[in-house]
PDB file of C-alpha atoms and ligand atoms in Angstrom:
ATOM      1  CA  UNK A   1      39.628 -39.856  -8.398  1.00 94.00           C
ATOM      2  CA  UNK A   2      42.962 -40.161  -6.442  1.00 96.00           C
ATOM      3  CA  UNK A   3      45.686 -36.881  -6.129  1.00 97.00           C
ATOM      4  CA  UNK A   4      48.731 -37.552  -8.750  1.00 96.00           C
ATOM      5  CA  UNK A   5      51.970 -37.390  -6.819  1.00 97.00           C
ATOM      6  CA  UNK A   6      54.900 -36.280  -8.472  1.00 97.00           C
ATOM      7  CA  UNK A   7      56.908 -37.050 -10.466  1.00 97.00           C
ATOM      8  CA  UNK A   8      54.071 -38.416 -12.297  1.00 97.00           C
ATOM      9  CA  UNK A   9      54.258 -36.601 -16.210  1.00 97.00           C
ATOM     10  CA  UNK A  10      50.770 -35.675 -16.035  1.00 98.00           C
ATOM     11  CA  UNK A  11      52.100 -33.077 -13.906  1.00 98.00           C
ATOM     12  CA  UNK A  12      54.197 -31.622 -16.762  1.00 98.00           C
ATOM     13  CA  UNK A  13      52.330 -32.224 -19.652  1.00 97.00           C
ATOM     14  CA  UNK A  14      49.758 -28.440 -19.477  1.00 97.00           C
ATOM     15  CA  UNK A  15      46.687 -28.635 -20.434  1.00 98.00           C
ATOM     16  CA  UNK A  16      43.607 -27.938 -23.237  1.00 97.00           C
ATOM     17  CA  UNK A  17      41.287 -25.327 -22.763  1.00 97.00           C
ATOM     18  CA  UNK A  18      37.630 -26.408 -22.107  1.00 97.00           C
ATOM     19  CA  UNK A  19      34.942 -26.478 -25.392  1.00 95.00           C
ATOM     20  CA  UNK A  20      32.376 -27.111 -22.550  1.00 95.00           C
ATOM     21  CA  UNK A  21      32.247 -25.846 -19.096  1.00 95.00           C
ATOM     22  CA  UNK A  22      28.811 -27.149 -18.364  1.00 94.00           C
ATOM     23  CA  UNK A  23      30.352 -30.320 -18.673  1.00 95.00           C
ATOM     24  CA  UNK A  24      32.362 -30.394 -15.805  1.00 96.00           C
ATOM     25  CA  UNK A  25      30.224 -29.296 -12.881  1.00 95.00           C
ATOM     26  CA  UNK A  26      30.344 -32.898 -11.121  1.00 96.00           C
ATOM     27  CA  UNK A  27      33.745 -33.073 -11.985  1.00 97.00           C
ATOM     28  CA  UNK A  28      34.851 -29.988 -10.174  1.00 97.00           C
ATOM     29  CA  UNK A  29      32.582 -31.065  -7.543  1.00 97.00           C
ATOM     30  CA  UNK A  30      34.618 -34.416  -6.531  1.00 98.00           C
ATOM     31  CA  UNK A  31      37.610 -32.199  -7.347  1.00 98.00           C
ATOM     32  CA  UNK A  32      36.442 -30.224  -4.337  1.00 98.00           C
ATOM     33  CA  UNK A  33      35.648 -33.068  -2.260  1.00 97.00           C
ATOM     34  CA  UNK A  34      38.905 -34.154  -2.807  1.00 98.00           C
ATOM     35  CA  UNK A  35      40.845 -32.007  -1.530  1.00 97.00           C
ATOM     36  CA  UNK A  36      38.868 -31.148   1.359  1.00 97.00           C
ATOM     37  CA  UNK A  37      39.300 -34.817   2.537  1.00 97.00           C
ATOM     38  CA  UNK A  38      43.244 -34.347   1.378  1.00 96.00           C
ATOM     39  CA  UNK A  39      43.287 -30.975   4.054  1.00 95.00           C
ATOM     40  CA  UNK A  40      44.074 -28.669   0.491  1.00 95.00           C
ATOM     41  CA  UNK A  41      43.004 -25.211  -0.461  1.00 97.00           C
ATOM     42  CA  UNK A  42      43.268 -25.730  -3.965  1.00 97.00           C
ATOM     43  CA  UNK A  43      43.214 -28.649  -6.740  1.00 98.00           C
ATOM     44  CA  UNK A  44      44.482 -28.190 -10.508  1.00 98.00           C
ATOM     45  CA  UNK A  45      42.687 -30.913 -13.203  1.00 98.00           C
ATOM     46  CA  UNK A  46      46.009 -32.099 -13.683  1.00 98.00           C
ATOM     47  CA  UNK A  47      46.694 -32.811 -10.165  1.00 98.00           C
ATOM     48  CA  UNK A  48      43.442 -35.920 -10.706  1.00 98.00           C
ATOM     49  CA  UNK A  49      44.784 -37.300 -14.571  1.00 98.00           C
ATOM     50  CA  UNK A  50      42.865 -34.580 -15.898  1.00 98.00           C
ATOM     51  CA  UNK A  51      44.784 -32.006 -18.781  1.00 97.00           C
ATOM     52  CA  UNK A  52      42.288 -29.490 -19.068  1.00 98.00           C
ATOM     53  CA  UNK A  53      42.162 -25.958 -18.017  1.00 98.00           C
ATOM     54  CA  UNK A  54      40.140 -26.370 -14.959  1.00 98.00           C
ATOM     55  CA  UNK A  55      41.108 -26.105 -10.859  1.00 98.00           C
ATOM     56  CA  UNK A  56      39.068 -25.619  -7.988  1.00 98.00           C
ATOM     57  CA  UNK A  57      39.656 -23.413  -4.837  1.00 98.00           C
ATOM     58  CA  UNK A  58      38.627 -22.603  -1.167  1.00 98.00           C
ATOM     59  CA  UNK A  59      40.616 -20.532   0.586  1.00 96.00           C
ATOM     60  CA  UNK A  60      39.056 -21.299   3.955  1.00 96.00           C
ATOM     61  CA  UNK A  61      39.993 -25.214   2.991  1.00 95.00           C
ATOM     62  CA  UNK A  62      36.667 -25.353   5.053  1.00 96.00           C
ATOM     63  CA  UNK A  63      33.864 -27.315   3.132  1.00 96.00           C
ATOM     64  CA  UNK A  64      31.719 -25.733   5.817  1.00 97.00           C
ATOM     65  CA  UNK A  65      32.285 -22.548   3.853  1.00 97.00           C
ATOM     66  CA  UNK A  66      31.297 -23.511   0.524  1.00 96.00           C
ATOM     67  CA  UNK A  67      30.811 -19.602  -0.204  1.00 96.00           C
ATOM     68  CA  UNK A  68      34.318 -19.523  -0.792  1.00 96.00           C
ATOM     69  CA  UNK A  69      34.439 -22.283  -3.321  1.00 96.00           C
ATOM     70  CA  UNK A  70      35.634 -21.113  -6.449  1.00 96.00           C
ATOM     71  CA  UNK A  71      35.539 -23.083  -9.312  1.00 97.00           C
ATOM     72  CA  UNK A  72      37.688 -21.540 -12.666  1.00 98.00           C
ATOM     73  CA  UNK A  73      37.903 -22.844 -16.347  1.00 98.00           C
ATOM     74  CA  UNK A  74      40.005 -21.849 -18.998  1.00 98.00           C
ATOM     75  CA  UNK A  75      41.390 -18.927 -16.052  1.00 98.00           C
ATOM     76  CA  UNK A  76      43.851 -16.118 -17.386  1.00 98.00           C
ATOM     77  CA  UNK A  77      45.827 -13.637 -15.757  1.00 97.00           C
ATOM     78  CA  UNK A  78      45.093 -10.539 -17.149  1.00 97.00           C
ATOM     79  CA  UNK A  79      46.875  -8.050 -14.706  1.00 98.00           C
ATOM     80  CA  UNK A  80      49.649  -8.591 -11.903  1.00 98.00           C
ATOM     81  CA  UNK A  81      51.126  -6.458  -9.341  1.00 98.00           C
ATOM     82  CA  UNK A  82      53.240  -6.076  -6.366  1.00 98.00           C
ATOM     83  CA  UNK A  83      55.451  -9.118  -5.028  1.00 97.00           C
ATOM     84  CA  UNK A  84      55.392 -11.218  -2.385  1.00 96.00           C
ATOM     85  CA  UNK A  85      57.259 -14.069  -0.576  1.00 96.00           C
ATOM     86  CA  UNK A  86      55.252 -16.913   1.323  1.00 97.00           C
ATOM     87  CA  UNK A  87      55.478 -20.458   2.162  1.00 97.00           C
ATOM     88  CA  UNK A  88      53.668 -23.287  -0.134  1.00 97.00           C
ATOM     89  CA  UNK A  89      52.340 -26.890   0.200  1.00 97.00           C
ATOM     90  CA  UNK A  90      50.966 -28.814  -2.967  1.00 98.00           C
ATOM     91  CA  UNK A  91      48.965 -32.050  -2.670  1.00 97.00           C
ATOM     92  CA  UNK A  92      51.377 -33.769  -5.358  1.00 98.00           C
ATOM     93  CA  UNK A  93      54.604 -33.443  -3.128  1.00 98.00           C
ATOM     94  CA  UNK A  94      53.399 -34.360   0.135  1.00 96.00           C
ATOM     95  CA  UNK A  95      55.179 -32.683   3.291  1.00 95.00           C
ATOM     96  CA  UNK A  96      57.453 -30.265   0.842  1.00 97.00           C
ATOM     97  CA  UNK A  97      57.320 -26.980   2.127  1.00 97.00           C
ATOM     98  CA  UNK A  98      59.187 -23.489   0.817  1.00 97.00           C
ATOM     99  CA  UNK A  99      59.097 -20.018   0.149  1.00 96.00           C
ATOM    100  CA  UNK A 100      57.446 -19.036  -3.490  1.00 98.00           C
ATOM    101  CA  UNK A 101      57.704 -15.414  -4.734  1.00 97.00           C
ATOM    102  CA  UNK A 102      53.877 -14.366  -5.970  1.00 98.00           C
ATOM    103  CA  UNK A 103      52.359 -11.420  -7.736  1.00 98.00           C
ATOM    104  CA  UNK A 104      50.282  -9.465  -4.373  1.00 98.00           C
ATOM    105  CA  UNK A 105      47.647  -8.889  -5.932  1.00 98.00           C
ATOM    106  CA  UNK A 106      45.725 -10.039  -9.680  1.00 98.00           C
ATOM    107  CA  UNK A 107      42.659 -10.619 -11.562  1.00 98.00           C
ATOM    108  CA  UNK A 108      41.578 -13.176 -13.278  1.00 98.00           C
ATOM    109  CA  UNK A 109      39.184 -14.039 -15.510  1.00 98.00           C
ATOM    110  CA  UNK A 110      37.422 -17.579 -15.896  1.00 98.00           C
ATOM    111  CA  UNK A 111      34.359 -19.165 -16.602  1.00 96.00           C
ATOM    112  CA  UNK A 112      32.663 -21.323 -13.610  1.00 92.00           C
ATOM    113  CA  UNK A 113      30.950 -24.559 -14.309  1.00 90.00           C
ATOM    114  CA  UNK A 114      27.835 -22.856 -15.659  1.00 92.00           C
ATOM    115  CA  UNK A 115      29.351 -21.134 -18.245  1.00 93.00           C
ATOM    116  CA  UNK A 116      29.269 -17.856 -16.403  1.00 94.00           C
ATOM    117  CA  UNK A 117      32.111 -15.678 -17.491  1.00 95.00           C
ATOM    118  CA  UNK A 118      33.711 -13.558 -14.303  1.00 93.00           C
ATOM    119  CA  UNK A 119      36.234 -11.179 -13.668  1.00 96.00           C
ATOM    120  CA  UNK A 120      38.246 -12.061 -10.048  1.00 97.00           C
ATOM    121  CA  UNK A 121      40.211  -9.898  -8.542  1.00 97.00           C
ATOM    122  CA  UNK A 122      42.491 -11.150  -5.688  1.00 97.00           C
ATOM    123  CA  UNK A 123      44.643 -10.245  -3.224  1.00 97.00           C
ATOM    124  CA  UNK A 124      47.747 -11.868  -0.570  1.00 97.00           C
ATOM    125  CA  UNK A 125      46.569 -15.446  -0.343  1.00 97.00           C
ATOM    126  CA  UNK A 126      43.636 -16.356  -2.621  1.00 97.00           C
ATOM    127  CA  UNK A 127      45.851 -14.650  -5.335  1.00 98.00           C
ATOM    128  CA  UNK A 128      48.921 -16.843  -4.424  1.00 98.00           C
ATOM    129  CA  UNK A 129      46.530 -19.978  -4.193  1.00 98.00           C
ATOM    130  CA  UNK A 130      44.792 -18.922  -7.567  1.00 98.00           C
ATOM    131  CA  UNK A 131      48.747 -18.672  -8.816  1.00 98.00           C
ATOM    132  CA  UNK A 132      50.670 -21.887  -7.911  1.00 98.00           C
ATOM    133  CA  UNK A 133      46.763 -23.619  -9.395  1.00 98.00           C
ATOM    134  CA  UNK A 134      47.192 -21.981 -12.418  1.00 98.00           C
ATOM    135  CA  UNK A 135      50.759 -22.927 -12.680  1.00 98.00           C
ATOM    136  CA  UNK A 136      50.082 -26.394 -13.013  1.00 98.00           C
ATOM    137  CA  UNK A 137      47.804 -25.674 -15.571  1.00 98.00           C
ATOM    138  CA  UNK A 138      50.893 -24.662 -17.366  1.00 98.00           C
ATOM    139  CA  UNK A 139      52.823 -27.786 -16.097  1.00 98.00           C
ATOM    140  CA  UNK A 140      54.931 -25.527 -13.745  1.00 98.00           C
ATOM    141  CA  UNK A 141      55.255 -27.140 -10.141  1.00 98.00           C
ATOM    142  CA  UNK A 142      56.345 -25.087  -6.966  1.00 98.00           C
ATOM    143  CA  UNK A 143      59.116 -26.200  -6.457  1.00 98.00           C
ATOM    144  CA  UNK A 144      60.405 -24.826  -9.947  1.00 97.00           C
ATOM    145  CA  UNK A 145      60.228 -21.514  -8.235  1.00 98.00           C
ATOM    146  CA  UNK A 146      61.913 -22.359  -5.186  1.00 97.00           C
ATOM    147  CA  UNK A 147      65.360 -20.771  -4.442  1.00 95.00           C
ATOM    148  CA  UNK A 148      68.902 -22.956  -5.160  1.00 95.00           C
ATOM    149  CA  UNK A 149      69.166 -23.089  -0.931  1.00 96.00           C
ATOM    150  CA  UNK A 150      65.370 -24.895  -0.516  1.00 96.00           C
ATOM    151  CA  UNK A 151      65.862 -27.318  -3.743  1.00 95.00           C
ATOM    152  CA  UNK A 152      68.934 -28.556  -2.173  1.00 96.00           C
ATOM    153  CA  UNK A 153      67.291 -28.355   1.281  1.00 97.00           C
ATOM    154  CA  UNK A 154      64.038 -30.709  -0.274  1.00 97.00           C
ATOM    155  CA  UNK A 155      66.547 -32.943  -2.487  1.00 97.00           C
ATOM    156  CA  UNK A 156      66.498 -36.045  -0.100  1.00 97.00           C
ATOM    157  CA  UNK A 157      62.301 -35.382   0.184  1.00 97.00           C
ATOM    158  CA  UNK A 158      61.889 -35.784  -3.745  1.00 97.00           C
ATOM    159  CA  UNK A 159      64.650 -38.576  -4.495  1.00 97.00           C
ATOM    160  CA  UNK A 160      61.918 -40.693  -1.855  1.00 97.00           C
ATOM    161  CA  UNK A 161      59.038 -39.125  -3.845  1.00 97.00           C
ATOM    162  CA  UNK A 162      60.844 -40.413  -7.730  1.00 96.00           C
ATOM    163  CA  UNK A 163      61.957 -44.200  -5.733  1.00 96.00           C
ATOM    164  CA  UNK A 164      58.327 -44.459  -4.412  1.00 95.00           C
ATOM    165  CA  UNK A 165      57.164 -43.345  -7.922  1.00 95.00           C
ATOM    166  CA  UNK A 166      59.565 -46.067  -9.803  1.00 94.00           C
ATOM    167  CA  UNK A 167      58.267 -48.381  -7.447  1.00 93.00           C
ATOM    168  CA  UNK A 168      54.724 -48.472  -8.431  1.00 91.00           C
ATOM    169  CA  UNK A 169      55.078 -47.949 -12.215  1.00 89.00           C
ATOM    170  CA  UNK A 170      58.081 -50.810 -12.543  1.00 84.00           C
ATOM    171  CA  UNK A 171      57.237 -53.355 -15.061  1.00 77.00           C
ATOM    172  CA  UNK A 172      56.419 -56.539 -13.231  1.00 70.00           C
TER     173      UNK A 172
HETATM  174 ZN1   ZN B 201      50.076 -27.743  -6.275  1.00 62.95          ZN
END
């Protein structure tokens, strides 16, 4: 399991919800591992090759503190409020940085990976993590909510992401 960089289509394509949750517990494990070793807070299935509703979280980004862990399938939003401007990273567009307007404050609700339906609510940055995951489970990236002045800012950082991409999926 390797993080998909962009512009790879996986990373458009959305996803299927989950018949199985139990399924997926070692899965969302090496998810987890992942992107602990990759220094992320949060991993979306489609992020590994995977299009189904499924992304792991840790706020702390500490796997010291697996208490944080979260692990949500088949997630919805079922109530927003407030708004909020903060800075993101994603693992797929490595060293792009900018400003993403979030909801404050949501709540969620999910199954884990044994089949235990919960109700999350979240606030500031677990809810803005739990957001830009969930938007690629929609095949919405960041950087589709960035404003004109940080797209054209970042243009020169994803034209070397697309030639690097090219590169390794040329026909030989
Ligand atoms: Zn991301």
């Amino acid at each position: 399991m390797e993080v998909v960089l962009w512009p790879d289509p996986v990373l458009r394509r959305g996803v299927e919800p989950v018949e199985d949750p139990t399924s997926l517990a070692e899965t969302a494990r090496q998810m987890l591992d992942l992107m602990y070793r990759t220094e992320g807070v949060g991993l979306a299935a489609p992020q590994v090759g995977l299009t189904i509703s499924l992304l792991v979280l840790n706020p702390s980004g500490d796997p010291e503190r697996p208490e944080e862990e979260l692990v949500l399938i088949n997630p919805k939003i079922v109530s927003k409020k407030g708004k909020e401007f903060a800075q993101e990273g994603c693992l797929s567009f490595p060293e792009i940085y900018g400003d993403v307007q979030r909801a404050q404050r949501i709540v969620v609700t999910a199954t884990d990976a044994d089949d235990n339906e919960t109700e999350l609510r979240a606030e500031d940055f677990l809810a803005r993590v739990i957001q830009h995951e969930m938007d690629h489970l929609k095949g919405v990236v960041f950087i589709d909510r960035f404003t004109p002045a940080d797209r054209i800012r970042i243009r020169a950082q994803l034209e070397e992401l697309e030639e690097r991409y090219r590169k390794l999926n040329a026909p030989t």
